[in-house]
Amino acid sequence: RAPGPAMIDSHCHLAGTDFEADLDAVLARAREAGLERALVIVAAEDDAEWARAETLVTRWDGIDLATGVHPHQAHLFAVDPSQAAATVARRLDAAPDVRAIAEIGLDYHYDFSPRDVQQAVFRVQLDLAQARGLPVALHTREAEADTLRMLAEARDRGPLDGVFHCFTGDPDTARRALATGFSLSFAGILTFPRAVELKEAVRVVPLDRLLIETDAPYLAPVPHRGKRNEPAWVKGTLEAVARERGQGVDVVRAAVVGTYARLFGPPGRKLASHKQ
């Protein structure tokens, strides 16, 4: 890694097919940019993606893994939603260094899965996260009321921590999300000129509840907008967060590194099994 303060990418999809052709170069650029850690999301039901993830962790020790069933894929478990949790549990048992259950939640924009099925699959994964003592990373799109309701119900059943991944709401939505006790993660959208309400929202988030991410290969920040995103470019989002909050880049950088470690654990492979 290049000398200088550390950075993190709290959410990316490096095990996807978009990075197969030039993965080593992507990882090299990430290290050169100062990244120490990146949380890579792996689809629990996708054997090919898991095979790529298993290779990925051998290429860079800064890779952390998370796995879950995305709401777009919830329909695969429509007959028996409990099998979504069982699928994730098998991945956790096979790879005890997985840091989180992610990304999970609700997406009412595309509705690729029926809403009742999305909710059932979301619920069983929240239960699994609580049973295993793991945080979650949430995907919620045009489903705020149901997401917040289901989180409240889960927290009534027991402790639960996590992050709203790729937060895109206004300040009021941010306050409602923060009331769950979760952190908020900001992606390259924050750099887009028209993201006025999002720029206002980032100012209301406590410094110790902030995260940054690329969501690579999606949502590349300005000036890379429209290109395939990659972890090295998280620097653009970091600088945008600092600028909008009127804080130093190093202050924000240290805060998000700390938030990441609190949520997802210290660097290095986690050798102990999850809580049963």
PDB file of C-alpha atoms in Angstrom:
ATOM      1  CA  ARG A   1       0.000   0.000   0.000  1.00  0.00           C
ATOM      2  CA  ALA A   2       1.119   3.531  -0.693  1.00  0.00           C
ATOM      3  CA  PRO A   3       2.096   5.498   2.414  1.00  0.00           C
ATOM      4  CA  GLY A   4      -0.482   7.763   3.995  1.00  0.00           C
ATOM      5  CA  PRO A   5      -3.723   7.551   5.984  1.00  0.00           C
ATOM      6  CA  ALA A   6      -5.876   4.504   5.438  1.00  0.00           C
ATOM      7  CA  MET A   7      -9.147   4.440   3.527  1.00  0.00           C
ATOM      8  CA  ILE A   8     -11.906   1.848   3.379  1.00  0.00           C
ATOM      9  CA  ASP A   9     -14.603   0.874   0.897  1.00  0.00           C
ATOM     10  CA  SER A  10     -17.493  -0.399   2.986  1.00  0.00           C
ATOM     11  CA  HIS A  11     -19.461  -1.966   0.111  1.00  0.00           C
ATOM     12  CA  CYS A  12     -18.388  -3.261  -3.299  1.00  0.00           C
ATOM     13  CA  HIS A  13     -18.952  -6.215  -5.635  1.00  0.00           C
ATOM     14  CA  LEU A  14     -15.440  -7.255  -6.638  1.00  0.00           C
ATOM     15  CA  ALA A  15     -16.440 -10.918  -6.913  1.00  0.00           C
ATOM     16  CA  GLY A  16     -18.767 -10.094  -9.797  1.00  0.00           C
ATOM     17  CA  THR A  17     -18.004 -10.801 -13.433  1.00  0.00           C
ATOM     18  CA  ASP A  18     -17.264  -7.116 -14.143  1.00  0.00           C
ATOM     19  CA  PHE A  19     -13.802  -7.482 -12.605  1.00  0.00           C
ATOM     20  CA  GLU A  20     -12.750 -10.886 -13.933  1.00  0.00           C
ATOM     21  CA  ALA A  21     -10.581  -9.544 -16.755  1.00  0.00           C
ATOM     22  CA  ASP A  22      -8.438  -7.088 -14.777  1.00  0.00           C
ATOM     23  CA  LEU A  23      -8.883  -7.914 -11.103  1.00  0.00           C
ATOM     24  CA  ASP A  24      -5.194  -7.695 -10.246  1.00  0.00           C
ATOM     25  CA  ALA A  25      -4.956  -4.200 -11.726  1.00  0.00           C
ATOM     26  CA  VAL A  26      -8.072  -3.102  -9.844  1.00  0.00           C
ATOM     27  CA  LEU A  27      -6.631  -4.385  -6.563  1.00  0.00           C
ATOM     28  CA  ALA A  28      -3.285  -2.721  -7.281  1.00  0.00           C
ATOM     29  CA  ARG A  29      -4.985   0.632  -7.871  1.00  0.00           C
ATOM     30  CA  ALA A  30      -6.941   0.219  -4.643  1.00  0.00           C
ATOM     31  CA  ARG A  31      -3.770  -0.349  -2.647  1.00  0.00           C
ATOM     32  CA  GLU A  32      -2.003   2.531  -4.382  1.00  0.00           C
ATOM     33  CA  ALA A  33      -4.931   4.816  -3.473  1.00  0.00           C
ATOM     34  CA  GLY A  34      -4.427   3.964   0.190  1.00  0.00           C
ATOM     35  CA  LEU A  35      -7.219   1.444   0.718  1.00  0.00           C
ATOM     36  CA  GLU A  36      -6.596  -0.938   3.572  1.00  0.00           C
ATOM     37  CA  ARG A  37      -9.927  -2.752   3.605  1.00  0.00           C
ATOM     38  CA  ALA A  38     -12.921  -3.365   1.349  1.00  0.00           C
ATOM     39  CA  LEU A  39     -16.116  -5.219   2.190  1.00  0.00           C
ATOM     40  CA  VAL A  40     -17.015  -7.407  -0.777  1.00  0.00           C
ATOM     41  CA  ILE A  41     -20.657  -8.465  -1.076  1.00  0.00           C
ATOM     42  CA  VAL A  42     -21.188 -12.024  -2.335  1.00  0.00           C
ATOM     43  CA  ALA A  43     -24.578 -13.398  -3.393  1.00  0.00           C
ATOM     44  CA  ALA A  44     -25.269 -16.340  -1.109  1.00  0.00           C
ATOM     45  CA  GLU A  45     -27.133 -18.308  -3.770  1.00  0.00           C
ATOM     46  CA  ASP A  46     -24.487 -17.857  -6.485  1.00  0.00           C
ATOM     47  CA  ASP A  47     -21.890 -20.657  -6.484  1.00  0.00           C
ATOM     48  CA  ALA A  48     -19.830 -19.043  -9.260  1.00  0.00           C
ATOM     49  CA  GLU A  49     -19.611 -15.735  -7.416  1.00  0.00           C
ATOM     50  CA  TRP A  50     -18.559 -17.561  -4.254  1.00  0.00           C
ATOM     51  CA  ALA A  51     -15.809 -19.342  -6.157  1.00  0.00           C
ATOM     52  CA  ARG A  52     -14.511 -15.969  -7.364  1.00  0.00           C
ATOM     53  CA  ALA A  53     -14.720 -14.608  -3.810  1.00  0.00           C
ATOM     54  CA  GLU A  54     -12.660 -17.495  -2.457  1.00  0.00           C
ATOM     55  CA  THR A  55      -9.974 -16.652  -4.997  1.00  0.00           C
ATOM     56  CA  LEU A  56     -10.270 -12.951  -4.274  1.00  0.00           C
ATOM     57  CA  VAL A  57      -9.368 -13.247  -0.588  1.00  0.00           C
ATOM     58  CA  THR A  58      -6.112 -14.960  -1.561  1.00  0.00           C
ATOM     59  CA  ARG A  59      -5.150 -11.983  -3.777  1.00  0.00           C
ATOM     60  CA  TRP A  60      -5.407  -9.251  -1.144  1.00  0.00           C
ATOM     61  CA  ASP A  61      -5.579  -9.550   2.620  1.00  0.00           C
ATOM     62  CA  GLY A  62      -7.564  -6.304   2.765  1.00  0.00           C
ATOM     63  CA  ILE A  63     -10.671  -8.097   1.488  1.00  0.00           C
ATOM     64  CA  ASP A  64     -13.516  -8.734   3.935  1.00  0.00           C
ATOM     65  CA  LEU A  65     -16.576 -10.721   2.871  1.00  0.00           C
ATOM     66  CA  ALA A  66     -20.303 -10.347   3.432  1.00  0.00           C
ATOM     67  CA  THR A  67     -23.042 -12.547   2.074  1.00  0.00           C
ATOM     68  CA  GLY A  68     -26.818 -12.552   1.814  1.00  0.00           C
ATOM     69  CA  VAL A  69     -29.815 -12.834  -0.497  1.00  0.00           C
ATOM     70  CA  HIS A  70     -30.592  -9.552  -2.271  1.00  0.00           C
ATOM     71  CA  PRO A  71     -34.288  -8.613  -2.526  1.00  0.00           C
ATOM     72  CA  HIS A  72     -34.063  -8.959  -6.315  1.00  0.00           C
ATOM     73  CA  GLN A  73     -33.327 -12.663  -5.784  1.00  0.00           C
ATOM     74  CA  ALA A  74     -35.892 -13.273  -3.051  1.00  0.00           C
ATOM     75  CA  HIS A  75     -38.232 -14.877  -5.594  1.00  0.00           C
ATOM     76  CA  LEU A  76     -35.875 -17.860  -5.738  1.00  0.00           C
ATOM     77  CA  PHE A  77     -37.093 -18.701  -2.234  1.00  0.00           C
ATOM     78  CA  ALA A  78     -40.787 -17.938  -2.712  1.00  0.00           C
ATOM     79  CA  VAL A  79     -41.893 -21.485  -1.900  1.00  0.00           C
ATOM     80  CA  ASP A  80     -39.944 -21.597   1.361  1.00  0.00           C
ATOM     81  CA  PRO A  81     -38.359 -18.301   2.458  1.00  0.00           C
ATOM     82  CA  SER A  82     -36.591 -20.050   5.328  1.00  0.00           C
ATOM     83  CA  GLN A  83     -34.310 -21.605   2.727  1.00  0.00           C
ATOM     84  CA  ALA A  84     -32.851 -18.149   2.065  1.00  0.00           C
ATOM     85  CA  ALA A  85     -31.554 -18.058   5.622  1.00  0.00           C
ATOM     86  CA  ALA A  86     -30.425 -21.673   5.351  1.00  0.00           C
ATOM     87  CA  THR A  87     -28.448 -20.820   2.210  1.00  0.00           C
ATOM     88  CA  VAL A  88     -26.728 -17.902   3.946  1.00  0.00           C
ATOM     89  CA  ALA A  89     -26.077 -20.039   7.035  1.00  0.00           C
ATOM     90  CA  ARG A  90     -24.293 -22.656   4.929  1.00  0.00           C
ATOM     91  CA  ARG A  91     -21.987 -19.952   3.546  1.00  0.00           C
ATOM     92  CA  LEU A  92     -21.277 -18.678   7.057  1.00  0.00           C
ATOM     93  CA  ASP A  93     -20.465 -22.185   8.271  1.00  0.00           C
ATOM     94  CA  ALA A  94     -18.104 -22.751   5.345  1.00  0.00           C
ATOM     95  CA  ALA A  95     -16.391 -19.343   5.628  1.00  0.00           C
ATOM     96  CA  PRO A  96     -16.236 -18.251   9.283  1.00  0.00           C
ATOM     97  CA  ASP A  97     -14.465 -15.002   8.412  1.00  0.00           C
ATOM     98  CA  VAL A  98     -17.601 -13.508   6.805  1.00  0.00           C
ATOM     99  CA  ARG A  99     -18.151 -10.131   8.461  1.00  0.00           C
ATOM    100  CA  ALA A 100     -21.810  -9.356   7.745  1.00  0.00           C
ATOM    101  CA  ILE A 101     -25.063 -10.485   6.191  1.00  0.00           C
ATOM    102  CA  ALA A 102     -25.453  -8.301   3.131  1.00  0.00           C
ATOM    103  CA  GLU A 103     -26.925  -6.962   1.165  1.00  0.00           C
ATOM    104  CA  ILE A 104     -30.458  -7.636   2.284  1.00  0.00           C
ATOM    105  CA  GLY A 105     -33.654  -5.632   2.412  1.00  0.00           C
ATOM    106  CA  LEU A 106     -36.519  -4.443   0.232  1.00  0.00           C
ATOM    107  CA  ASP A 107     -36.715  -2.981  -3.285  1.00  0.00           C
ATOM    108  CA  TYR A 108     -40.138  -1.720  -4.366  1.00  0.00           C
ATOM    109  CA  HIS A 109     -38.747   0.217  -7.341  1.00  0.00           C
ATOM    110  CA  TYR A 110     -38.041  -2.781  -9.556  1.00  0.00           C
ATOM    111  CA  ASP A 111     -40.219  -5.355  -7.765  1.00  0.00           C
ATOM    112  CA  PHE A 112     -38.191  -8.201  -9.273  1.00  0.00           C
ATOM    113  CA  SER A 113     -39.580 -10.283  -6.411  1.00  0.00           C
ATOM    114  CA  PRO A 114     -43.100 -10.082  -4.924  1.00  0.00           C
ATOM    115  CA  ARG A 115     -43.179  -7.740  -1.961  1.00  0.00           C
ATOM    116  CA  ASP A 116     -44.492 -10.312   0.497  1.00  0.00           C
ATOM    117  CA  VAL A 117     -41.684 -12.676  -0.534  1.00  0.00           C
ATOM    118  CA  GLN A 118     -39.100  -9.899  -0.188  1.00  0.00           C
ATOM    119  CA  GLN A 119     -40.342  -9.229   3.336  1.00  0.00           C
ATOM    120  CA  ALA A 120     -40.271 -12.882   4.317  1.00  0.00           C
ATOM    121  CA  VAL A 121     -36.732 -13.350   3.005  1.00  0.00           C
ATOM    122  CA  PHE A 122     -35.624 -10.120   4.694  1.00  0.00           C
ATOM    123  CA  ARG A 123     -37.132 -11.215   8.013  1.00  0.00           C
ATOM    124  CA  VAL A 124     -35.426 -14.603   8.147  1.00  0.00           C
ATOM    125  CA  GLN A 125     -32.070 -13.019   7.313  1.00  0.00           C
ATOM    126  CA  LEU A 126     -32.488 -10.452  10.093  1.00  0.00           C
ATOM    127  CA  ASP A 127     -33.211 -13.342  12.442  1.00  0.00           C
ATOM    128  CA  LEU A 128     -30.078 -15.131  11.242  1.00  0.00           C
ATOM    129  CA  ALA A 129     -27.959 -12.016  11.742  1.00  0.00           C
ATOM    130  CA  GLN A 130     -29.175 -11.789  15.320  1.00  0.00           C
ATOM    131  CA  ALA A 131     -28.597 -15.492  15.942  1.00  0.00           C
ATOM    132  CA  ARG A 132     -25.035 -15.252  14.603  1.00  0.00           C
ATOM    133  CA  GLY A 133     -24.200 -11.899  16.156  1.00  0.00           C
ATOM    134  CA  LEU A 134     -23.479 -10.302  12.774  1.00  0.00           C
ATOM    135  CA  PRO A 135     -24.259  -6.828  11.434  1.00  0.00           C
ATOM    136  CA  VAL A 136     -26.315  -6.323   8.287  1.00  0.00           C
ATOM    137  CA  ALA A 137     -25.990  -4.009   5.289  1.00  0.00           C
ATOM    138  CA  LEU A 138     -29.383  -2.878   4.060  1.00  0.00           C
ATOM    139  CA  HIS A 139     -30.664  -2.281   0.561  1.00  0.00           C
ATOM    140  CA  THR A 140     -33.875  -0.261   0.656  1.00  0.00           C
ATOM    141  CA  ARG A 141     -35.428   1.479  -2.313  1.00  0.00           C
ATOM    142  CA  GLU A 142     -38.891   3.051  -2.261  1.00  0.00           C
ATOM    143  CA  ALA A 143     -39.602   0.824   0.746  1.00  0.00           C
ATOM    144  CA  GLU A 144     -38.678   3.043   3.684  1.00  0.00           C
ATOM    145  CA  ALA A 145     -41.801   2.463   5.799  1.00  0.00           C
ATOM    146  CA  ASP A 146     -41.639  -1.333   5.609  1.00  0.00           C
ATOM    147  CA  THR A 147     -37.865  -1.381   6.083  1.00  0.00           C
ATOM    148  CA  LEU A 148     -38.048   0.735   9.237  1.00  0.00           C
ATOM    149  CA  ARG A 149     -41.009  -1.247  10.560  1.00  0.00           C
ATOM    150  CA  MET A 150     -39.236  -4.573  10.065  1.00  0.00           C
ATOM    151  CA  LEU A 151     -36.047  -3.262  11.631  1.00  0.00           C
ATOM    152  CA  ALA A 152     -38.003  -2.073  14.676  1.00  0.00           C
ATOM    153  CA  GLU A 153     -39.669  -5.471  14.970  1.00  0.00           C
ATOM    154  CA  ALA A 154     -36.298  -7.213  14.744  1.00  0.00           C
ATOM    155  CA  ARG A 155     -34.748  -4.953  17.361  1.00  0.00           C
ATOM    156  CA  ASP A 156     -37.673  -5.757  19.664  1.00  0.00           C
ATOM    157  CA  ARG A 157     -36.572  -9.386  19.420  1.00  0.00           C
ATOM    158  CA  GLY A 158     -32.927  -8.663  20.238  1.00  0.00           C
ATOM    159  CA  PRO A 159     -29.781  -6.640  19.458  1.00  0.00           C
ATOM    160  CA  LEU A 160     -29.064  -5.822  15.820  1.00  0.00           C
ATOM    161  CA  ASP A 161     -26.539  -3.489  14.223  1.00  0.00           C
ATOM    162  CA  GLY A 162     -25.747  -2.508  10.688  1.00  0.00           C
ATOM    163  CA  VAL A 163     -25.685   0.114   7.977  1.00  0.00           C
ATOM    164  CA  PHE A 164     -27.999   1.606   5.389  1.00  0.00           C
ATOM    165  CA  HIS A 165     -25.869   0.943   2.318  1.00  0.00           C
ATOM    166  CA  CYS A 166     -25.794   3.583  -0.439  1.00  0.00           C
ATOM    167  CA  PHE A 167     -28.031   5.993   1.431  1.00  0.00           C
ATOM    168  CA  THR A 168     -29.854   8.299  -0.997  1.00  0.00           C
ATOM    169  CA  GLY A 169     -32.501  10.045   1.110  1.00  0.00           C
ATOM    170  CA  ASP A 170     -33.114  13.560   2.368  1.00  0.00           C
ATOM    171  CA  PRO A 171     -32.287  14.855   5.880  1.00  0.00           C
ATOM    172  CA  ASP A 172     -35.620  13.714   7.369  1.00  0.00           C
ATOM    173  CA  THR A 173     -35.136  10.218   5.978  1.00  0.00           C
ATOM    174  CA  ALA A 174     -31.595  10.222   7.360  1.00  0.00           C
ATOM    175  CA  ARG A 175     -32.892  11.077  10.823  1.00  0.00           C
ATOM    176  CA  ARG A 176     -35.430   8.246  10.675  1.00  0.00           C
ATOM    177  CA  ALA A 177     -32.733   5.814   9.561  1.00  0.00           C
ATOM    178  CA  LEU A 178     -30.370   6.984  12.292  1.00  0.00           C
ATOM    179  CA  ALA A 179     -33.105   6.432  14.878  1.00  0.00           C
ATOM    180  CA  THR A 180     -32.702   2.695  14.269  1.00  0.00           C
ATOM    181  CA  GLY A 181     -29.174   2.921  15.675  1.00  0.00           C
ATOM    182  CA  PHE A 182     -27.695   1.992  12.306  1.00  0.00           C
ATOM    183  CA  SER A 183     -24.955   3.851  10.433  1.00  0.00           C
ATOM    184  CA  LEU A 184     -25.386   5.480   7.012  1.00  0.00           C
ATOM    185  CA  SER A 185     -23.071   4.857   4.071  1.00  0.00           C
ATOM    186  CA  PHE A 186     -22.663   7.305   1.204  1.00  0.00           C
ATOM    187  CA  ALA A 187     -21.621   6.420  -2.342  1.00  0.00           C
ATOM    188  CA  GLY A 188     -20.635   8.307  -5.481  1.00  0.00           C
ATOM    189  CA  ILE A 189     -24.121   9.787  -5.891  1.00  0.00           C
ATOM    190  CA  LEU A 190     -23.029  12.370  -3.326  1.00  0.00           C
ATOM    191  CA  THR A 191     -20.723  13.870  -5.962  1.00  0.00           C
ATOM    192  CA  PHE A 192     -23.511  14.329  -8.533  1.00  0.00           C
ATOM    193  CA  PRO A 193     -24.479  18.005  -9.026  1.00  0.00           C
ATOM    194  CA  ARG A 194     -28.218  17.398  -8.611  1.00  0.00           C
ATOM    195  CA  ALA A 195     -27.912  15.431  -5.349  1.00  0.00           C
ATOM    196  CA  VAL A 196     -28.867  18.517  -3.332  1.00  0.00           C
ATOM    197  CA  GLU A 197     -30.957  16.797  -0.642  1.00  0.00           C
ATOM    198  CA  LEU A 198     -28.357  14.061  -0.228  1.00  0.00           C
ATOM    199  CA  LYS A 199     -25.675  16.689   0.335  1.00  0.00           C
ATOM    200  CA  GLU A 200     -27.903  18.124   3.069  1.00  0.00           C
ATOM    201  CA  ALA A 201     -28.476  14.671   4.558  1.00  0.00           C
ATOM    202  CA  VAL A 202     -24.776  13.897   4.968  1.00  0.00           C
ATOM    203  CA  ARG A 203     -24.493  16.905   7.290  1.00  0.00           C
ATOM    204  CA  VAL A 204     -26.962  15.489   9.854  1.00  0.00           C
ATOM    205  CA  VAL A 205     -25.172  12.159  10.347  1.00  0.00           C
ATOM    206  CA  PRO A 206     -23.044  11.913  13.508  1.00  0.00           C
ATOM    207  CA  LEU A 207     -19.386  11.540  12.633  1.00  0.00           C
ATOM    208  CA  ASP A 208     -19.207   8.144  14.337  1.00  0.00           C
ATOM    209  CA  ARG A 209     -22.131   6.800  12.260  1.00  0.00           C
ATOM    210  CA  LEU A 210     -20.677   7.620   8.834  1.00  0.00           C
ATOM    211  CA  LEU A 211     -19.408   5.191   6.224  1.00  0.00           C
ATOM    212  CA  ILE A 212     -18.333   5.578   2.600  1.00  0.00           C
ATOM    213  CA  GLU A 213     -18.503   3.077  -0.227  1.00  0.00           C
ATOM    214  CA  THR A 214     -18.212   2.668  -3.971  1.00  0.00           C
ATOM    215  CA  ASP A 215     -20.882   0.002  -4.623  1.00  0.00           C
ATOM    216  CA  ALA A 216     -18.485  -0.866  -7.458  1.00  0.00           C
ATOM    217  CA  PRO A 217     -18.999  -1.521 -10.319  1.00  0.00           C
ATOM    218  CA  TYR A 218     -21.927   0.896  -9.946  1.00  0.00           C
ATOM    219  CA  LEU A 219     -22.263   4.630  -9.196  1.00  0.00           C
ATOM    220  CA  ALA A 220     -18.812   5.927 -10.044  1.00  0.00           C
ATOM    221  CA  PRO A 221     -18.228   9.380  -8.552  1.00  0.00           C
ATOM    222  CA  VAL A 222     -17.504  12.511 -10.554  1.00  0.00           C
ATOM    223  CA  PRO A 223     -15.239  12.788 -12.591  1.00  0.00           C
ATOM    224  CA  HIS A 224     -15.559   9.071 -13.396  1.00  0.00           C
ATOM    225  CA  ARG A 225     -19.360   9.088 -13.609  1.00  0.00           C
ATOM    226  CA  GLY A 226     -20.657   6.640 -16.212  1.00  0.00           C
ATOM    227  CA  LYS A 227     -17.606   4.406 -16.054  1.00  0.00           C
ATOM    228  CA  ARG A 228     -17.196   1.102 -14.224  1.00  0.00           C
ATOM    229  CA  ASN A 229     -16.622   2.055 -10.602  1.00  0.00           C
ATOM    230  CA  GLU A 230     -13.782   0.579  -8.532  1.00  0.00           C
ATOM    231  CA  PRO A 231     -12.621   0.771  -4.904  1.00  0.00           C
ATOM    232  CA  ALA A 232      -9.765   3.225  -5.590  1.00  0.00           C
ATOM    233  CA  TRP A 233     -12.353   5.856  -6.482  1.00  0.00           C
ATOM    234  CA  VAL A 234     -13.886   5.880  -2.994  1.00  0.00           C
ATOM    235  CA  LYS A 235     -11.510   8.789  -2.408  1.00  0.00           C
ATOM    236  CA  GLY A 236     -13.840  11.015  -4.423  1.00  0.00           C
ATOM    237  CA  THR A 237     -16.730  10.217  -2.109  1.00  0.00           C
ATOM    238  CA  LEU A 238     -14.568  10.745   0.970  1.00  0.00           C
ATOM    239  CA  GLU A 239     -13.607  14.195  -0.276  1.00  0.00           C
ATOM    240  CA  ALA A 240     -17.249  15.028  -1.066  1.00  0.00           C
ATOM    241  CA  VAL A 241     -18.371  14.002   2.443  1.00  0.00           C
ATOM    242  CA  ALA A 242     -15.668  16.170   4.002  1.00  0.00           C
ATOM    243  CA  ARG A 243     -16.512  19.111   1.759  1.00  0.00           C
ATOM    244  CA  GLU A 244     -20.253  18.990   2.443  1.00  0.00           C
ATOM    245  CA  ARG A 245     -19.723  18.652   6.191  1.00  0.00           C
ATOM    246  CA  GLY A 246     -17.070  21.357   6.352  1.00  0.00           C
ATOM    247  CA  GLN A 247     -14.622  18.976   8.006  1.00  0.00           C
ATOM    248  CA  GLY A 248     -11.091  17.951   7.167  1.00  0.00           C
ATOM    249  CA  VAL A 249     -10.607  14.951   4.918  1.00  0.00           C
ATOM    250  CA  ASP A 250      -8.386  13.288   7.522  1.00  0.00           C
ATOM    251  CA  VAL A 251     -11.019  13.800  10.231  1.00  0.00           C
ATOM    252  CA  VAL A 252     -13.701  12.104   8.137  1.00  0.00           C
ATOM    253  CA  ARG A 253     -11.298   9.404   6.962  1.00  0.00           C
ATOM    254  CA  ALA A 254     -10.372   8.453  10.530  1.00  0.00           C
ATOM    255  CA  ALA A 255     -14.029   8.426  11.554  1.00  0.00           C
ATOM    256  CA  VAL A 256     -15.185   6.116   8.777  1.00  0.00           C
ATOM    257  CA  VAL A 257     -12.259   3.755   9.348  1.00  0.00           C
ATOM    258  CA  GLY A 258     -13.284   3.603  12.999  1.00  0.00           C
ATOM    259  CA  THR A 259     -16.953   3.036  12.215  1.00  0.00           C
ATOM    260  CA  TYR A 260     -16.034   0.259   9.805  1.00  0.00           C
ATOM    261  CA  ALA A 261     -13.862  -1.495  12.410  1.00  0.00           C
ATOM    262  CA  ARG A 262     -16.591  -1.189  15.044  1.00  0.00           C
ATOM    263  CA  LEU A 263     -19.212  -2.723  12.759  1.00  0.00           C
ATOM    264  CA  PHE A 264     -17.216  -5.319  10.870  1.00  0.00           C
ATOM    265  CA  GLY A 265     -14.333  -6.142  13.187  1.00  0.00           C
ATOM    266  CA  PRO A 266     -10.583  -5.577  13.159  1.00  0.00           C
ATOM    267  CA  PRO A 267      -8.359  -6.287  10.146  1.00  0.00           C
ATOM    268  CA  GLY A 268      -7.191  -9.821   9.429  1.00  0.00           C
ATOM    269  CA  ARG A 269      -8.980 -13.085   8.963  1.00  0.00           C
ATOM    270  CA  LYS A 270     -11.450 -13.928  11.713  1.00  0.00           C
ATOM    271  CA  LEU A 271     -10.698 -17.519  12.674  1.00  0.00           C
ATOM    272  CA  ALA A 272     -13.371 -18.068  15.317  1.00  0.00           C
ATOM    273  CA  SER A 273     -16.762 -19.449  14.354  1.00  0.00           C
ATOM    274  CA  HIS A 274     -19.813 -17.232  14.629  1.00  0.00           C
ATOM    275  CA  LYS A 275     -22.017 -17.360  17.698  1.00  0.00           C
ATOM    276  CA  GLN A 276     -24.461 -20.222  17.382  1.00  0.00           C
TER     277      GLN A 276
END
